[in-house]
CSV table of C-alpha atoms and ligand atoms in Angstrom, one decimal:
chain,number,residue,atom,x,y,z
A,1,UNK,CA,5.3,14.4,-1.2
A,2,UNK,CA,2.7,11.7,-0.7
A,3,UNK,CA,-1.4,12.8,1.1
A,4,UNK,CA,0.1,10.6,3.9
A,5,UNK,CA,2.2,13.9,5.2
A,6,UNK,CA,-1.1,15.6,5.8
A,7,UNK,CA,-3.6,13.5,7.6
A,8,UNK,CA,-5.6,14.6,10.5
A,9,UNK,CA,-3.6,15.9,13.8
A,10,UNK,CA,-3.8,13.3,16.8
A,11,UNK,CA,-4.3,15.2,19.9
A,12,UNK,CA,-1.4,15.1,22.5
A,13,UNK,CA,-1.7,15.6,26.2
A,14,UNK,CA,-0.3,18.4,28.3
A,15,UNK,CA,3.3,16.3,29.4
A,16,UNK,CA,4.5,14.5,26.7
A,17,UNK,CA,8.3,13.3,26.0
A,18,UNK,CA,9.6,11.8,22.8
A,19,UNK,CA,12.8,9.3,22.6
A,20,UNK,CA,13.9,7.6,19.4
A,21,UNK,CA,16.7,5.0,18.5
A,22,UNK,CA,16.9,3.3,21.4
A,23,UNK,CA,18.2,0.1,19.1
A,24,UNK,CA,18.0,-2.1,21.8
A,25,UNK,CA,20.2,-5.4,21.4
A,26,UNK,CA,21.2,-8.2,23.2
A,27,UNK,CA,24.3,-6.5,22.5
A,28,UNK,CA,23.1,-3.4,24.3
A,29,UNK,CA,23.0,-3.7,27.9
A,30,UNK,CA,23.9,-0.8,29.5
A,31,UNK,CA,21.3,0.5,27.0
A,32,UNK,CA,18.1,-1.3,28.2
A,33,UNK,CA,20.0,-0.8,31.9
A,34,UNK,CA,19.3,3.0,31.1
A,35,UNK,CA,15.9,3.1,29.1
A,36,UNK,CA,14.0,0.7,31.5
A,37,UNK,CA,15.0,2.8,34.6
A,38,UNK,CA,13.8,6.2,32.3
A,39,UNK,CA,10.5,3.8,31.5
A,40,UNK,CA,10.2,3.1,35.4
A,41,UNK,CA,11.4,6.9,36.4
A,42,UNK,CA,10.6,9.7,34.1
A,43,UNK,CA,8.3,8.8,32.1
A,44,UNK,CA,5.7,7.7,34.8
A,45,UNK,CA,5.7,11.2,35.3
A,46,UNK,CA,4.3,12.3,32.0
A,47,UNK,CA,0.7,12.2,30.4
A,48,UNK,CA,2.1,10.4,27.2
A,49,UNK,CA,5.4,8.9,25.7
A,50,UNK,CA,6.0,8.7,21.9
A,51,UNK,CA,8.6,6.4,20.6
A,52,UNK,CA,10.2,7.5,17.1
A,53,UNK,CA,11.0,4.5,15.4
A,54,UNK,CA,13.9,2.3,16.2
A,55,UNK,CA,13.3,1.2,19.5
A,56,UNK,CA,14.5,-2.2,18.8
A,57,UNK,CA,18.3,-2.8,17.1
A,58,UNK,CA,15.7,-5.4,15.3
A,59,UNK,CA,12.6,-6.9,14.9
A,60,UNK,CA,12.0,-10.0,13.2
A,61,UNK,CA,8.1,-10.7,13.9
A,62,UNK,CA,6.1,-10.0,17.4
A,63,UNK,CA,6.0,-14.0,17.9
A,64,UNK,CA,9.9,-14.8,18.0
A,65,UNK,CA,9.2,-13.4,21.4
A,66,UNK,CA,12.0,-11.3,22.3
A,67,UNK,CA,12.9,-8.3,24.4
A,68,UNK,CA,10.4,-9.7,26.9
A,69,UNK,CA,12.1,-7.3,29.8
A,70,UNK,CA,11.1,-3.8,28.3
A,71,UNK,CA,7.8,-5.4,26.6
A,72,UNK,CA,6.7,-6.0,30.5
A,73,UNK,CA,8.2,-2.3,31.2
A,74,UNK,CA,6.1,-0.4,28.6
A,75,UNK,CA,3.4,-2.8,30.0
A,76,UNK,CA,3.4,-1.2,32.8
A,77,UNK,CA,3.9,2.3,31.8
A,78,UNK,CA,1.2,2.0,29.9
A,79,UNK,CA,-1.0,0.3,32.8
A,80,UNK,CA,0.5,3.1,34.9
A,81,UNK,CA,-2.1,5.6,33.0
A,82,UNK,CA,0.7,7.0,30.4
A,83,UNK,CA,-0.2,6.7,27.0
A,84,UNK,CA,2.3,5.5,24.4
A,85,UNK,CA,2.9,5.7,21.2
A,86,UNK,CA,5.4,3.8,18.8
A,87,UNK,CA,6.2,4.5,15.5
A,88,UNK,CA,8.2,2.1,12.8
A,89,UNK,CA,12.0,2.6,12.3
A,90,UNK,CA,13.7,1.3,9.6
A,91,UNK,CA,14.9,-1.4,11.8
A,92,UNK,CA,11.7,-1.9,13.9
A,93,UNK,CA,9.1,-1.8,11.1
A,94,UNK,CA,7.8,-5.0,11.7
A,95,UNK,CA,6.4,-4.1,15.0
A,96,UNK,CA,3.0,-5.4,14.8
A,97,UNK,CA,-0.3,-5.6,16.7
A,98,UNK,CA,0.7,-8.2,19.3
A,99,UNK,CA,3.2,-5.9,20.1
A,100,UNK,CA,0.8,-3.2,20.9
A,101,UNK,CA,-1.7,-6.2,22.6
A,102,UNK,CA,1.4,-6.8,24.7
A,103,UNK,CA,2.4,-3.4,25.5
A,104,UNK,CA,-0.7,-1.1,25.5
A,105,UNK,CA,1.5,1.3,22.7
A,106,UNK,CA,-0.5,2.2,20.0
A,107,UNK,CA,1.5,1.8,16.7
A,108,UNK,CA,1.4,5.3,14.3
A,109,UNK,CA,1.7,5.6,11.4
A,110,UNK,CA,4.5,7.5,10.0
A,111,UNK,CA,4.0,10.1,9.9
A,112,UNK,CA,1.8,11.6,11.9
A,113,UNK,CA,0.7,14.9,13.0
A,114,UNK,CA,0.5,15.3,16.4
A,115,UNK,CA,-1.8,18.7,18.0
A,116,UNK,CA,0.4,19.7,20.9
A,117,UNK,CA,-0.8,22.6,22.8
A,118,UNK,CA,-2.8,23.8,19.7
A,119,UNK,CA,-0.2,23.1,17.5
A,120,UNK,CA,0.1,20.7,14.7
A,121,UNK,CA,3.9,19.2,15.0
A,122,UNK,CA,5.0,16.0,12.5
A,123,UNK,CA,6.4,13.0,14.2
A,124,UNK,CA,8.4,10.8,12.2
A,125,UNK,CA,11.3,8.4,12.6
A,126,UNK,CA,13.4,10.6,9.4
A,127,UNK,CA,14.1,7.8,7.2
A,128,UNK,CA,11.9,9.3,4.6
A,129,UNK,CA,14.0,12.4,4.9
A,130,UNK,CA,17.4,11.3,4.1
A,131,UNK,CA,16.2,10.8,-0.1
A,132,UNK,CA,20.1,11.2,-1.1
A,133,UNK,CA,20.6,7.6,0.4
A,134,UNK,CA,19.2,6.2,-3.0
A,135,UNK,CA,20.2,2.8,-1.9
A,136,UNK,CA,18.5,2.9,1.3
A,137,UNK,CA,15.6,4.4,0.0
A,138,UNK,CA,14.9,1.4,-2.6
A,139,UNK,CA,15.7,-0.9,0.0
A,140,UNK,CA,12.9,0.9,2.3
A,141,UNK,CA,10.5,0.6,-0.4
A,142,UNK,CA,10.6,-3.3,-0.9
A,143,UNK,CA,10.5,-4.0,2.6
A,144,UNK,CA,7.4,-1.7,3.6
A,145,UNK,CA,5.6,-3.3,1.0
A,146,UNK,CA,2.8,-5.6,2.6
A,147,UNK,CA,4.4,-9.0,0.5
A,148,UNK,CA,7.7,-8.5,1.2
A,149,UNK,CA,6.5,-8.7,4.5
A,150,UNK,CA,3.9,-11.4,4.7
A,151,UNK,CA,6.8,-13.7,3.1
A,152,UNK,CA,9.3,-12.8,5.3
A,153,UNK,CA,7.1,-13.0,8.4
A,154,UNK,CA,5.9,-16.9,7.1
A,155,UNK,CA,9.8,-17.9,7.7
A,156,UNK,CA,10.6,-20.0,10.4
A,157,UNK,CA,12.3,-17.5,13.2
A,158,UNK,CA,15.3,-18.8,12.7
A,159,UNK,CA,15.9,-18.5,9.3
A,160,UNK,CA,14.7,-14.8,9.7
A,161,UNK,CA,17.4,-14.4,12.5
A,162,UNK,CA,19.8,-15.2,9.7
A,163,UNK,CA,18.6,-12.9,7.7
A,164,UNK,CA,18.2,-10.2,10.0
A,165,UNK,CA,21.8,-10.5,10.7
A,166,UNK,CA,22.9,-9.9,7.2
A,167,UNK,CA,20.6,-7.0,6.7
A,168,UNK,CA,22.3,-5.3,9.7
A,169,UNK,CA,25.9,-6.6,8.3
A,170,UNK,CA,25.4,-4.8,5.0
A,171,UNK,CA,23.5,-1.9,6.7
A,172,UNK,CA,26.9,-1.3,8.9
A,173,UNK,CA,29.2,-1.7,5.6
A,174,UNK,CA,26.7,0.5,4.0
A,175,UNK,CA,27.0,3.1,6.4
A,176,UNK,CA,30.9,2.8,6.4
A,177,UNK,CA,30.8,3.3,2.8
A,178,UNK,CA,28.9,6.4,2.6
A,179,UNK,CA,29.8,9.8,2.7
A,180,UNK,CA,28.2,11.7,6.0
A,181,UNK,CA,25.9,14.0,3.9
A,182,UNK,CA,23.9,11.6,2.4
A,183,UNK,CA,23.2,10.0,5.8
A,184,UNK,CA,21.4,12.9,7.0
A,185,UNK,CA,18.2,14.3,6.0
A,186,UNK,CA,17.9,16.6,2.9
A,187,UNK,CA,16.8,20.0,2.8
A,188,UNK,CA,14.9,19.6,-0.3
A,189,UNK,CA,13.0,16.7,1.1
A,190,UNK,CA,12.4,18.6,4.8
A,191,UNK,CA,10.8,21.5,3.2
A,192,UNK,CA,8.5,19.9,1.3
A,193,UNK,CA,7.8,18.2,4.2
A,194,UNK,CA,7.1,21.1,6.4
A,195,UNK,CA,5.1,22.4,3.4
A,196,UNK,CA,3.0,18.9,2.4
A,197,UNK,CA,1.8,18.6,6.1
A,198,UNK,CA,1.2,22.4,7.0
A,199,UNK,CA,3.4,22.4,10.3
A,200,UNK,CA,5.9,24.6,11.3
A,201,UNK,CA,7.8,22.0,14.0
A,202,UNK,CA,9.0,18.7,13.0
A,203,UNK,CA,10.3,16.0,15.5
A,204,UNK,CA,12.2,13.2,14.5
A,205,UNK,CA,15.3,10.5,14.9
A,206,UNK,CA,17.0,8.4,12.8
A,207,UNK,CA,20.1,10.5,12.0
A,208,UNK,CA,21.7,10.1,15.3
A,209,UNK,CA,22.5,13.7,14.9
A,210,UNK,CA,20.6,15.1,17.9
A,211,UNK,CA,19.9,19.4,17.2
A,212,UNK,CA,17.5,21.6,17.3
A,213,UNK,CA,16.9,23.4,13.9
A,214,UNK,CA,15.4,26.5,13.4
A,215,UNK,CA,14.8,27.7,9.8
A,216,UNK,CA,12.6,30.0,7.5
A,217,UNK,CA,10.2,28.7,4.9
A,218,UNK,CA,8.3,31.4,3.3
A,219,UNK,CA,9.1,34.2,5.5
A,220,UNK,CA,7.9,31.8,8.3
A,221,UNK,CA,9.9,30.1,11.1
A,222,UNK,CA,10.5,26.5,11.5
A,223,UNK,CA,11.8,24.4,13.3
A,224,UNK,CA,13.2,20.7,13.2
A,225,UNK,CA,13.7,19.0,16.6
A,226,UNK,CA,16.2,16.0,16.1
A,227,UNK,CA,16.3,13.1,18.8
A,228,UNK,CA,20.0,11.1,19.6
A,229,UNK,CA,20.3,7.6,19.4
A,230,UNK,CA,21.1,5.8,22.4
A,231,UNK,CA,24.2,4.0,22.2
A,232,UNK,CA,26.6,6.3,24.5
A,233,UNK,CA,24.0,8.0,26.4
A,234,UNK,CA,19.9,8.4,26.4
A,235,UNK,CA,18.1,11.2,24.3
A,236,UNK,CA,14.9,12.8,24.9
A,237,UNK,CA,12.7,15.7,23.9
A,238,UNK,CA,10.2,16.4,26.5
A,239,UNK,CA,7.2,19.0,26.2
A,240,UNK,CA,5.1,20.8,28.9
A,241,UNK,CA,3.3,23.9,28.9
A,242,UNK,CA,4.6,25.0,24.7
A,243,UNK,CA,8.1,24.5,25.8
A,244,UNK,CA,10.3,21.5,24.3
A,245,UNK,CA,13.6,20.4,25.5
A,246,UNK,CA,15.9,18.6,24.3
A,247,UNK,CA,18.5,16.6,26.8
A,248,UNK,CA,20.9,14.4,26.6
A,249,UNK,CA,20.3,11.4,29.5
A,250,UNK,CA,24.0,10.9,31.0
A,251,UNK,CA,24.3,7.2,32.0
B,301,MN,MN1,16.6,4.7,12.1
């Protein structure tokens, strides 16, 4: 594990709540349906909101100028006095600093340690967690890279549409191909983890595999907080007061 899993702890506020793959889509209605009325209900009544990565099913480049509905809804969260926070998914990595202009979220980097209630707790989407996906993982490591991204960002829109739909074609076969296991996070990976950035709580997505995870790592307890994805129902973690709970949002 890399210095970046132990930088300095952000400080959280009292009421915070965490969500994750949200992968909204034009193909995801009842989706945004449900996470704009939780942007315009719940989460007005917390202190801060932290995003895990994936809130977009894609994003090709903050000027192709989409998802204008829930850019004006975390707008006005975040006008509203809550602070939010976004983090890059594997999907959404592109989000950039028009985004956060737009929105008032402040873009983290992942991860990040977060000081909640005295705490240190890592946030991250869980991408870098799941290192049996060797595939995935090489893929991630050519498109984080800043030229793979300033020449894909200086195509035209529509040509990175195209290419966008591809990458989510093959992502879908890819996923159909694999076996389950190496889809999920590996233990190896988590414990160094836990280990590199000195926390005993980690909160993160990606998996789809919403859980609570409690473990021991050196005698010490641990525990792993894992968000759902939002393509049947919402998922949230929220946290008041050292108490976290994770629900599942019927729609
Ligand atoms: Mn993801």
């Amino acid at each position: 594990m890399t210095e970046e899993w132990a930088a300095p702890p952000l400080d959280a506020p009292q009421r915070c709540l965490f969500v994750s793959d949200v992968h909204l889509d034009a193909a995801a209605g009842a989706a945004e349906q449900q996470f704009l009325q939780f942007l315009a209900g719940e989460a007005t009544g917390a202190d801060a909101l932290y995003i895990l990565g994936d809130l977009f099913e894609s994003w090709i480049g903050d000027d192709a100028l989409e998802h204008g509905t829930v850019l004006d809804a975390l707008a006005a969260l975040t006008a509203g006095g809550v602070a939010c926070f976004a983090l890059h998914g594997n999907r959404d990595f592109l989000l950039g600093e028009a985004f956060s202009r737009r929105t008032g979220c402040r873009l983290l980097p992942d991860p990040v340690v977060a000081r909640l209630g005295g705490e240190r707790v890592l946030l991250t989407h869980g991408d870098a967690l799941c290192t049996d996906d060797h595939a995935y993982q090489e893929l991630r490591s050519i498109v984080r890279s800043a030229n793979w991204q300033r020449r894909f960002l200086s195509l035209p829109i529509t040509t990175r549409q195209l290419l966008a739909n591809e990458a989510r074609a093959g992502s879908r076969a890819h996923t159909a191909r694999a076996q389950p296991r190496i889809m999920d996070v590996n233990a190896t990976a988590v414990e160094a983890a836990f280990r590199a950035a000195r926390v005993r709580r980690i909160i993160h997505g990606h998996t789809h595999r919403p859980g609570v995870h409690d473990a021991l790592i050196g005698g010490e307890p641990v525990q792993r907080i894992v968000l759902g994805a939002w393509y049947e129902q919402g998922s949230c973690l929220s946290y008041q007061d050292g108490r976290y709970e994770l629900r599942a949002l019927p729609r």
